[in-house]
Each structure stands twice: as C-alpha cells, then as structure tokens.
C-alpha positions as a Markdown table, in Angstrom:
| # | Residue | x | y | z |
|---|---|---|---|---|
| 1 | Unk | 94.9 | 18.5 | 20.8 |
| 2 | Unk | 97.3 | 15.3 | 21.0 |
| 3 | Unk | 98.5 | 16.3 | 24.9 |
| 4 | Unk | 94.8 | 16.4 | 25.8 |
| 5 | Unk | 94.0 | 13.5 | 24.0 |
| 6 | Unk | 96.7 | 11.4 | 25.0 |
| 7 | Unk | 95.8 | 13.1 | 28.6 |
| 8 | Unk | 92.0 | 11.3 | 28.5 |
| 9 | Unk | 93.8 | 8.4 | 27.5 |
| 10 | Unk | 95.9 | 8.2 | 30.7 |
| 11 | Unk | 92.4 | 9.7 | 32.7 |
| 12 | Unk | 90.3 | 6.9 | 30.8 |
| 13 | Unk | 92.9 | 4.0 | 32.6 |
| 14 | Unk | 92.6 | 5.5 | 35.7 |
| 15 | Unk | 89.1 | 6.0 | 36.0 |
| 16 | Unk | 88.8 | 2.8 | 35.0 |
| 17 | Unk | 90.9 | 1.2 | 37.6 |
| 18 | Unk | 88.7 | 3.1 | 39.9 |
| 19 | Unk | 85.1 | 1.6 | 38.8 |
| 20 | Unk | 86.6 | -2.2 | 38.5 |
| 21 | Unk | 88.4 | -1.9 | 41.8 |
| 22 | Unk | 84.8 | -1.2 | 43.5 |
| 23 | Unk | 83.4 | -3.4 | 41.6 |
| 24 | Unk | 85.8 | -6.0 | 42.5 |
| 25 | Unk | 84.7 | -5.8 | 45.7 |
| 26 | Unk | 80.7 | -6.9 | 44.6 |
| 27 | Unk | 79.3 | -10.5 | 44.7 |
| 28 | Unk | 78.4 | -12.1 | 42.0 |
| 29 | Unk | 74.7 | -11.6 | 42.6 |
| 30 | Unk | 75.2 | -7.4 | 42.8 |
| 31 | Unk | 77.7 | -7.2 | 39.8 |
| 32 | Unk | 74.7 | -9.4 | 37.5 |
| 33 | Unk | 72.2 | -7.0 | 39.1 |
| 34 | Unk | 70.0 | -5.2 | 36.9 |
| 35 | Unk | 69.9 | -1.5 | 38.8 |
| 36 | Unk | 68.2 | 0.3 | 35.3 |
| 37 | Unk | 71.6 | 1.8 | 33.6 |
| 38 | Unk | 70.6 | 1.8 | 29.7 |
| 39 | Unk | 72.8 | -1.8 | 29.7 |
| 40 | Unk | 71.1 | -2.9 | 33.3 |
| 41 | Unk | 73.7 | -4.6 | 35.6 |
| 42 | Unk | 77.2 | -3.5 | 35.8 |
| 43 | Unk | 78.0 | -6.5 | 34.1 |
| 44 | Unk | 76.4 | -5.6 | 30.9 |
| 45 | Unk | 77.6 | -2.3 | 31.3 |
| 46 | Unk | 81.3 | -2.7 | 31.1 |
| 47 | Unk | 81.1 | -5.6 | 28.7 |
| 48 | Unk | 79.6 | -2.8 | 26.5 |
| 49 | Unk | 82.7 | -0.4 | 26.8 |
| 50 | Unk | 84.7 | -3.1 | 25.9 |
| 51 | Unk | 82.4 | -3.7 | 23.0 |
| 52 | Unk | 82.6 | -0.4 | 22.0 |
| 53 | Unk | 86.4 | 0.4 | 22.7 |
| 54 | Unk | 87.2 | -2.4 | 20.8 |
| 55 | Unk | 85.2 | -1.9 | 17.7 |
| 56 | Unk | 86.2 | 2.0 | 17.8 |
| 57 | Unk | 89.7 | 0.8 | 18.4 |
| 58 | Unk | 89.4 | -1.7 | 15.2 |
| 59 | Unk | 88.2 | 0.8 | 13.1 |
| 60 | Unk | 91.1 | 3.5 | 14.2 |
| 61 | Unk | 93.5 | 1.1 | 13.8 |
| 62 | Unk | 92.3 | -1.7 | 11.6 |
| 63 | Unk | 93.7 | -4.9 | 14.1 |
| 64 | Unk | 91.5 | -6.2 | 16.5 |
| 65 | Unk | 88.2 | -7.8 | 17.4 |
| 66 | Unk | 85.4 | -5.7 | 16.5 |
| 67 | Unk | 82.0 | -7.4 | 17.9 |
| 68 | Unk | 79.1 | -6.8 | 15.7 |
| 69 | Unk | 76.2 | -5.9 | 18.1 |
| 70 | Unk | 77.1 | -3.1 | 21.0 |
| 71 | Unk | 75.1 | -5.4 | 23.4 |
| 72 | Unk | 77.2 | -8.4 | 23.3 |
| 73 | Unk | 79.0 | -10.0 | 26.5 |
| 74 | Unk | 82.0 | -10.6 | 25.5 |
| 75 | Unk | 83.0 | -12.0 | 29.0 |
| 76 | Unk | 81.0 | -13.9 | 31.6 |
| 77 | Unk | 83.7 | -13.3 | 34.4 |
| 78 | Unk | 84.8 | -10.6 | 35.9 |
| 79 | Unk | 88.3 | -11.4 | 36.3 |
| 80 | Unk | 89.0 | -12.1 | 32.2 |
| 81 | Unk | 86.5 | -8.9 | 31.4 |
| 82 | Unk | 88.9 | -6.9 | 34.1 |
| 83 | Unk | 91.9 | -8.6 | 32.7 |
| 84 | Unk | 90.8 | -7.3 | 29.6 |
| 85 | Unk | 90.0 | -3.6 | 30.3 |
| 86 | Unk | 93.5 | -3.0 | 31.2 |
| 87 | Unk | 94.9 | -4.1 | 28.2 |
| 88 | Unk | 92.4 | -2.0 | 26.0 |
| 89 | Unk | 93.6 | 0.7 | 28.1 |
| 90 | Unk | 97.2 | 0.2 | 27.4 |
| 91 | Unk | 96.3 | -0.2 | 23.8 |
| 92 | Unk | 94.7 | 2.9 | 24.0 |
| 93 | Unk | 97.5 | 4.7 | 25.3 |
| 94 | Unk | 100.1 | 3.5 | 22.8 |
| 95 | Unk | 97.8 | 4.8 | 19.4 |
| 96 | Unk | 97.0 | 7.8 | 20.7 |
| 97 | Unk | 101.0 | 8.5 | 21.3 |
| 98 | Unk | 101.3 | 7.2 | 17.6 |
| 99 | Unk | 99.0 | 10.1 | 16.5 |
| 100 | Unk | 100.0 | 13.6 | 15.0 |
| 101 | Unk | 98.1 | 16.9 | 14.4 |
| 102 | Unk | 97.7 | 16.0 | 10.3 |
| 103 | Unk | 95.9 | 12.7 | 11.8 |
| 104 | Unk | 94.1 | 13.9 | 13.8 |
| 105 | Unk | 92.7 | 16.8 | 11.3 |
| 106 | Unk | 92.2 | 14.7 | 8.7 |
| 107 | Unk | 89.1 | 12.8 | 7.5 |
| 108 | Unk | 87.8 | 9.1 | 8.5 |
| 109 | Unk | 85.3 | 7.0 | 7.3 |
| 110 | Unk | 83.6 | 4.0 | 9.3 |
| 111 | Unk | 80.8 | 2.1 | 9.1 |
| 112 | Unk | 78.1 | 2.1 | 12.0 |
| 113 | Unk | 77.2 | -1.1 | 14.0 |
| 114 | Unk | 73.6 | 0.3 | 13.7 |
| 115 | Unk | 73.6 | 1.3 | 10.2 |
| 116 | Unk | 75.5 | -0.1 | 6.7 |
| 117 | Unk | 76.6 | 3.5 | 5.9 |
| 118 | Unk | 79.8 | 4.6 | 5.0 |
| 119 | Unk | 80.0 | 7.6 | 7.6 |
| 120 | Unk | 83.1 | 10.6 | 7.3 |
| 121 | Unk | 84.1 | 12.9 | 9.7 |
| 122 | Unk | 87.1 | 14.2 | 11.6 |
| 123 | Unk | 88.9 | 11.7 | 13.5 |
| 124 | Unk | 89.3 | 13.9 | 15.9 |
| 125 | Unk | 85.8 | 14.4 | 16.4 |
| 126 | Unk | 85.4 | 10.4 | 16.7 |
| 127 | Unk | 88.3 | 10.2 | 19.4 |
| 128 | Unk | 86.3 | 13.0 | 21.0 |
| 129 | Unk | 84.0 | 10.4 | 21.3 |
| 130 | Unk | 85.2 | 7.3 | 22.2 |
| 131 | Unk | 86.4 | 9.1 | 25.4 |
| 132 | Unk | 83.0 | 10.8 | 25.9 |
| 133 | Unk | 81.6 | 7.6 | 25.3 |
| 134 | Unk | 83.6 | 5.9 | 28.1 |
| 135 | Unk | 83.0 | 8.9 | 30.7 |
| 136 | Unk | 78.9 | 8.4 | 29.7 |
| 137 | Unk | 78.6 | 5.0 | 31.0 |
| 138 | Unk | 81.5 | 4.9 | 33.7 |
| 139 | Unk | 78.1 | 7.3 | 34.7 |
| 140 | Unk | 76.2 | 4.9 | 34.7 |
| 141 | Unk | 78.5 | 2.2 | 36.6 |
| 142 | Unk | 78.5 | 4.6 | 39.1 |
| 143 | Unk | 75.1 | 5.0 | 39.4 |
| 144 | Unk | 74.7 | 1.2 | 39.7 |
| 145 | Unk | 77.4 | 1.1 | 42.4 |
| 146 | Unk | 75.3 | 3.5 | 44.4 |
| 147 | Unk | 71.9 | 1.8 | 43.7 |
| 148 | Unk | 73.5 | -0.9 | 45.3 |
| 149 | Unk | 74.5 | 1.1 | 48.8 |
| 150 | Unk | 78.5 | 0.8 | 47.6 |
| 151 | Unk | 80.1 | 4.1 | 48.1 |
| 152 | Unk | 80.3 | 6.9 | 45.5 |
| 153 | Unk | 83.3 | 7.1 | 43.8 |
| 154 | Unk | 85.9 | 10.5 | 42.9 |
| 155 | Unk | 85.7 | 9.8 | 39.5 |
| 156 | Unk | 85.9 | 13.8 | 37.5 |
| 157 | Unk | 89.4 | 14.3 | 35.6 |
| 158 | Unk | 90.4 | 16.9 | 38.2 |
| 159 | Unk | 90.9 | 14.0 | 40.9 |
| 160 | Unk | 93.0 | 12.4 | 38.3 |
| 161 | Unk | 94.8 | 15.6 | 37.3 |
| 162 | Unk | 95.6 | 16.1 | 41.2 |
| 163 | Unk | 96.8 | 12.6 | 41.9 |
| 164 | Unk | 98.3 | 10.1 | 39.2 |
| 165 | Unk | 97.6 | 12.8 | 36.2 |
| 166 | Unk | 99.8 | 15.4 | 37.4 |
| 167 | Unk | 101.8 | 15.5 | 34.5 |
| 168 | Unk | 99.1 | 17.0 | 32.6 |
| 169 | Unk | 98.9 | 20.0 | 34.9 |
C-alpha cells in the first residue's frame, strides 16, 4: 500500500499542475465564474481542496493551518492560491514517504469539520480519501473548464503513469 500511496501522491501533483495550468490561462471573470460544480466557480473549487488538504494534512500530521469551515477562500488570487497548491503537494509527498505499513494499518481518530465527534478508523482508509477527495473535485474543475468552452483535459492516472509517473509502472 505505501508504493501506491506514495504513487497518488506523485499523480495528485501532476494532475494538479495540469488543472492550474489551464486555468492559468482564464480571466479573471471565467475563473470567478459560477458554472454549478457543488463549490460554483473554479475559484471556490480549488480554494476548497486546499481547505480540505490542509485540514486533512493537519490532522495526519498535527502542524499546519487547519481552516474551520470546508467553504472558506483562503485565497482571493490565483497566483498565491497556485503558489500554494504546489507546496501542499510537496508536503504531501514528503509524509507519505515518512509512512510505513504499521502506520498505515493502524487506527486514527479525528474530529469532523461538520460534526464535534471524535471519529476512528484506519488511516489508511482516510488517505484513501484525501486522494479520492482531490480526484472528486479536480472532476469538477474540469467540468467547469469545459462549461466555459476551454479544452478537456487528460487528467486519469494512466496519462500520468505513461508520462512523468513512469516509475510507478
């Protein structure tokens, strides 16, 4: 399990180098644009990854920001919330190459944004998660890229595992 996990890690920072490159190329007005994802614009959207990375990240780890509502916009611009991303990628990448199999097997116990409940489970079910959670609404980015007539992007893991991700083939 820690080669595939450490192998979404790697996929996670590509993909995501993918959707902010595209959206790079948007104005102002189309990046604000509410297109219906569950978060509206793309700008709401990938402040919520962030959101969510970093309060996931928080809890794995116990250092770091961890915003208290998953619909906070933690940055206005696109060039700090890009700025951003990659270094919550990176960060990514380093914990899950600190990881082991007794870790990852063994129990963890958060509490929910949504709910003031001590919750247990499996971290690796959790880390399961957080990189489901990313692939969800990079979905939905996607989706809002096309609703604005930008071109659909390669994102699946097997364009990753054919290009930069070869190492985990």
């Amino acid at each position: 399990m820690l080669r595939q996990y450490r192998m979404f890690a790697a996929y996670n920072r590509w993909a995501n180098a993918q959707l902010y490159a595209a959206a790079a190329a948007l104005s102002d007005a189309e990046f604000r644009s509410d297109r219906g994802a569950f978060f509206g614009s793309l700008h709401r959207t990938l402040n919520h990854l962030m959101v969510a990375d970093r309060i996931w990240m928080k809890r794995f780890t116990g250092i770091g920001e961890a915003p208290t509502t998953l619909d906070a916009v933690l940055f206005e611009e696109f060039d700090a919330l890009a700025a951003a991303r990659r270094t919550e990628d990176e960060r990514i990448i380093a914990w899950t190459g600190t990881l082991d199999e007794a870790t990852l097997a063994g129990n963890f116990t958060y509490m929910p944004v949504t709910q003031q409940i001590a919750m247990t489970q499996p971290l690796w079910t959790a880390l399961s998660h957080l990189f489901n959670h990313q692939t969800h609404h990079r979905g939905q980015c996607h989706m809002t890229l096309t609703a604005l007539g930008k071109p659909s992007l390669g994102l699946d893991l097997i364009y990753f595992l054919r290009s930069e991700g070869r190492e985990w083939m």
